[in-house]
CSV table of C-alpha atoms in Angstrom, one decimal:
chain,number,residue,atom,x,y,z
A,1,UNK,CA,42.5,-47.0,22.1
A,2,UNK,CA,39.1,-45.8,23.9
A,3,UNK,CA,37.9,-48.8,26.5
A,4,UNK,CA,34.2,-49.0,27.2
A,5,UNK,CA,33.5,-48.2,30.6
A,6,UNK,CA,31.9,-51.1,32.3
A,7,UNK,CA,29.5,-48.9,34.1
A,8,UNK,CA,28.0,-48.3,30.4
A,9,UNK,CA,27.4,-44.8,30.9
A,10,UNK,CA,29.8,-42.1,31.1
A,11,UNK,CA,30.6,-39.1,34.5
A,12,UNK,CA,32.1,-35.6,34.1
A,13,UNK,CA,33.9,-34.2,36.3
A,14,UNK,CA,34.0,-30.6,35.1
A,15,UNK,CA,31.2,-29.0,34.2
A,16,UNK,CA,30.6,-25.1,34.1
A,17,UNK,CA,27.3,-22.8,33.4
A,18,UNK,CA,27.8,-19.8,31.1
A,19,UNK,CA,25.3,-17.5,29.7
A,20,UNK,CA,24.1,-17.4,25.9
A,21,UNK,CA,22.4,-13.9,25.3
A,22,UNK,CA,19.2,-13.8,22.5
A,23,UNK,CA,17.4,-10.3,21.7
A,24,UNK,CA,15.2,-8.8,18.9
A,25,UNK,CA,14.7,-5.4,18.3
A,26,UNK,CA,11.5,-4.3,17.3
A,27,UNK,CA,12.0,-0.9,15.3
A,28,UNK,CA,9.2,1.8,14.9
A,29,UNK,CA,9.3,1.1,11.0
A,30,UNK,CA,6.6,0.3,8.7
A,31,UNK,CA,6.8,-1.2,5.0
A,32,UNK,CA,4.6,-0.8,2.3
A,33,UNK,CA,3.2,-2.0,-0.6
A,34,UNK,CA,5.0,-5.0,-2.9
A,35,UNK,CA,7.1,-5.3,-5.4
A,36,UNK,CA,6.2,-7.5,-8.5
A,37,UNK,CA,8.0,-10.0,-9.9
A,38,UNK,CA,11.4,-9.4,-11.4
A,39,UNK,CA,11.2,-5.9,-10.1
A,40,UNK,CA,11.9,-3.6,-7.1
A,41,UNK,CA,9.7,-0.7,-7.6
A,42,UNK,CA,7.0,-0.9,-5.1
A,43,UNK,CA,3.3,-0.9,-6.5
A,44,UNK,CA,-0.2,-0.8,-4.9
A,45,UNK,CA,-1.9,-2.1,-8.2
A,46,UNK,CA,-4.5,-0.4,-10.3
A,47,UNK,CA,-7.8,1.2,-9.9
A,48,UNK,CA,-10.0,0.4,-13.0
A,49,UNK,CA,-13.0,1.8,-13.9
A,50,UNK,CA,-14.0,-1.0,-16.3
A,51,UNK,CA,-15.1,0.2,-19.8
A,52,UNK,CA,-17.6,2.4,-20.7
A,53,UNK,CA,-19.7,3.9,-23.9
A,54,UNK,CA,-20.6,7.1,-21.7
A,55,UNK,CA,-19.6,9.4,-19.2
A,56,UNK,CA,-22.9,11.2,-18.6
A,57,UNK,CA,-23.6,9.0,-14.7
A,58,UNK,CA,-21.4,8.9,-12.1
A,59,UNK,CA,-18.9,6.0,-12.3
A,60,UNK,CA,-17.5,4.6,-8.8
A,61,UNK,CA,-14.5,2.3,-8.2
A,62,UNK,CA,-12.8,0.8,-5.5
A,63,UNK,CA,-9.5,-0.2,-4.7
A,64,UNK,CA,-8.7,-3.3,-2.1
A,65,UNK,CA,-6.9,-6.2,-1.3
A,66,UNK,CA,-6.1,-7.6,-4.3
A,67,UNK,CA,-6.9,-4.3,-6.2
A,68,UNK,CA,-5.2,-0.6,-6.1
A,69,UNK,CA,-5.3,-1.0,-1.9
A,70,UNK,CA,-2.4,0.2,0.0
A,71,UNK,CA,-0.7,-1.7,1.8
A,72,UNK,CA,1.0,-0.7,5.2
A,73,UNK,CA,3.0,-3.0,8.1
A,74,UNK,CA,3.5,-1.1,11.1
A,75,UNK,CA,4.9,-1.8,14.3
A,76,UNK,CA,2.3,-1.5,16.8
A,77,UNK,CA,1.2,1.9,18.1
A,78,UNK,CA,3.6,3.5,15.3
A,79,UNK,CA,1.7,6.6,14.1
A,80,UNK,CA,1.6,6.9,10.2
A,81,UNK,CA,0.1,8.8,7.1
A,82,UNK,CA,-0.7,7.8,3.6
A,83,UNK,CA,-0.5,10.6,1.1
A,84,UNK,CA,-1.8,10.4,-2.0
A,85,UNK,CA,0.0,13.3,-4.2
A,86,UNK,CA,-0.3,14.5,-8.1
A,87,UNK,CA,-0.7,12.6,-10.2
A,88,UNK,CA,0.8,12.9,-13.8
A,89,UNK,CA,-2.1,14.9,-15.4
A,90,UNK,CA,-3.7,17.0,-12.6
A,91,UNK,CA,-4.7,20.3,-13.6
A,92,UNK,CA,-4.3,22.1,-10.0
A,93,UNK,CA,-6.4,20.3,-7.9
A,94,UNK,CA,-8.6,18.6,-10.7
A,95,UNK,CA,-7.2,14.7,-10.6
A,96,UNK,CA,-7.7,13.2,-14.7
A,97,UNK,CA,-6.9,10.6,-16.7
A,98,UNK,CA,-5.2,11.1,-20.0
A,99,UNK,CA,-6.5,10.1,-23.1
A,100,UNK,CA,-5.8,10.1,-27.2
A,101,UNK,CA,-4.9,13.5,-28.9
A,102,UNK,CA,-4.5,15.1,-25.1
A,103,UNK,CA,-8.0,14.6,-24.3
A,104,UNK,CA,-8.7,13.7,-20.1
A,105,UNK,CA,-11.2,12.6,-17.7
A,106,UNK,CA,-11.6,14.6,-14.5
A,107,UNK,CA,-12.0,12.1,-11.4
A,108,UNK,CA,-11.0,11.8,-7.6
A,109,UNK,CA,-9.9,9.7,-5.1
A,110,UNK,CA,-10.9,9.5,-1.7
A,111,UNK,CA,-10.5,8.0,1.8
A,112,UNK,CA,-13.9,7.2,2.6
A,113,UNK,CA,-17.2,4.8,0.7
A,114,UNK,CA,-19.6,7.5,0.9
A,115,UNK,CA,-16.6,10.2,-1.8
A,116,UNK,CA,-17.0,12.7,0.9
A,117,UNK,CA,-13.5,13.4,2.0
A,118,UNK,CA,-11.3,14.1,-1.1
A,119,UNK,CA,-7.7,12.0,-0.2
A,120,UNK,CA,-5.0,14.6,-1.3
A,121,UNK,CA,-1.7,15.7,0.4
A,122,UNK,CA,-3.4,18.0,2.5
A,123,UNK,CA,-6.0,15.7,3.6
A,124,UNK,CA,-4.2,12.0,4.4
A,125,UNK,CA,-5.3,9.1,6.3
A,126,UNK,CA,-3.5,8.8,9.7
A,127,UNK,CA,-3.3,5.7,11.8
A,128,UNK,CA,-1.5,4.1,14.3
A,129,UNK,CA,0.2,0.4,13.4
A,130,UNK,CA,-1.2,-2.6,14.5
A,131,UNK,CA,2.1,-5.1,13.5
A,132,UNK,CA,-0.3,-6.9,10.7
A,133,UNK,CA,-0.8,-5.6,7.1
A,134,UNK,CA,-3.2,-3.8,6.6
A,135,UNK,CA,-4.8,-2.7,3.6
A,136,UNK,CA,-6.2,0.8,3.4
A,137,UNK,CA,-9.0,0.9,0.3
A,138,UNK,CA,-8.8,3.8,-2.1
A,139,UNK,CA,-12.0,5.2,-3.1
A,140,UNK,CA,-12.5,6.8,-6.5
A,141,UNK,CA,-15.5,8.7,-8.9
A,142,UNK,CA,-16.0,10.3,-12.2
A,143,UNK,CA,-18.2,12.7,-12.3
A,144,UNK,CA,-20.8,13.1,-15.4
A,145,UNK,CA,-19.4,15.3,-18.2
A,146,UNK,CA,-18.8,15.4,-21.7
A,147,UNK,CA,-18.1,11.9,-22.9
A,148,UNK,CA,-14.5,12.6,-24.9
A,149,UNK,CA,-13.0,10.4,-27.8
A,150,UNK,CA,-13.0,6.5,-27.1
A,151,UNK,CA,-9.8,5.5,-26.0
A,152,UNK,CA,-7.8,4.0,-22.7
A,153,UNK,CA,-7.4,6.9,-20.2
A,154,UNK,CA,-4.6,6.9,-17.7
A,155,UNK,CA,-2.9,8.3,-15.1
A,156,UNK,CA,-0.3,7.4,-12.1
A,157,UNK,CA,-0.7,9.1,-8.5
A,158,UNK,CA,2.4,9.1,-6.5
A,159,UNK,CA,1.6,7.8,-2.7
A,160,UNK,CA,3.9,8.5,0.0
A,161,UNK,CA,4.0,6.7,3.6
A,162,UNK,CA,4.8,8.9,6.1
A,163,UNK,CA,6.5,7.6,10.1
């Protein structure tokens, strides 16, 4: 049976200090991109021209947050590259979209708002982490040509992030 002391509060007469060691590594690594629901495959969403009776102007898109962006996380000051390879229906270095009965649409993609700097595996963006997302913006144009049979054109560009 415990009895109350009538002091009402309690003294030790032992006590010891010890040491209780925390840590957190922060690793030069970098994520990208998200995968959707129900799925692990990582995707950077699509890059739609919108629809179209001709191809005889210049058609621009853009790719952002939200859109056909990539996304990168970087620890800080980790240098990186985003690479855009083939895609499914290149033709050398020609980039284009697959259509009905084999028929295509020759684009391209680049790194920069003005479409001066083609973004292929020889030319990637490079950049240094920051720790936040970022999202880099994919830039793309069809030139005029011959306006082919109507249909939905496609194609799928591999990207690779390089640490």
């Amino acid at each position: 049976m415990c009895a109350a002391s009538s002091a009402g509060a309690q003294s030790f007469a032992y006590s010891g200090n010890a040491t209780l060691g925390v840590r957190v590594v922060i690793a030069n690594l970098c994520s990208a991109g998200s995968a959707g629901a129900g799925s692990t495959a990582i995707a950077f969403g699509k890059l739609d021209f919108g629809t179209h009776a001709s191809l005889s102007s210049a058609l621009s898109g853009r790719g952002g947050a939200g859109q056909a962006g990539i996304r990168v996380q970087c620890a800080v000051g980790v240098p990186y590259r985003v690479v855009l390879g083939a895609g499914d229906n290149d033709a050398g270095p020609q980039r284009r979209l697959k259509g009905p009965s084999g028929a295509f649409v020759r684009y391209g993609l680049y790194s920069d708002a003005s479409l001066s700097r083609p973004w292929t595996e020889a030319a990637p963006v490079a950049r240094a982490g920051t720790g936040a997302e970022e999202v880099i913006p994919v830039y793309a144009a069809i030139e005029p040509q011959a306006t082919p049979a109507a249909g939905v054109y496609r194609d799928t560009v591999k990207v690779t992030i390089q640490w």
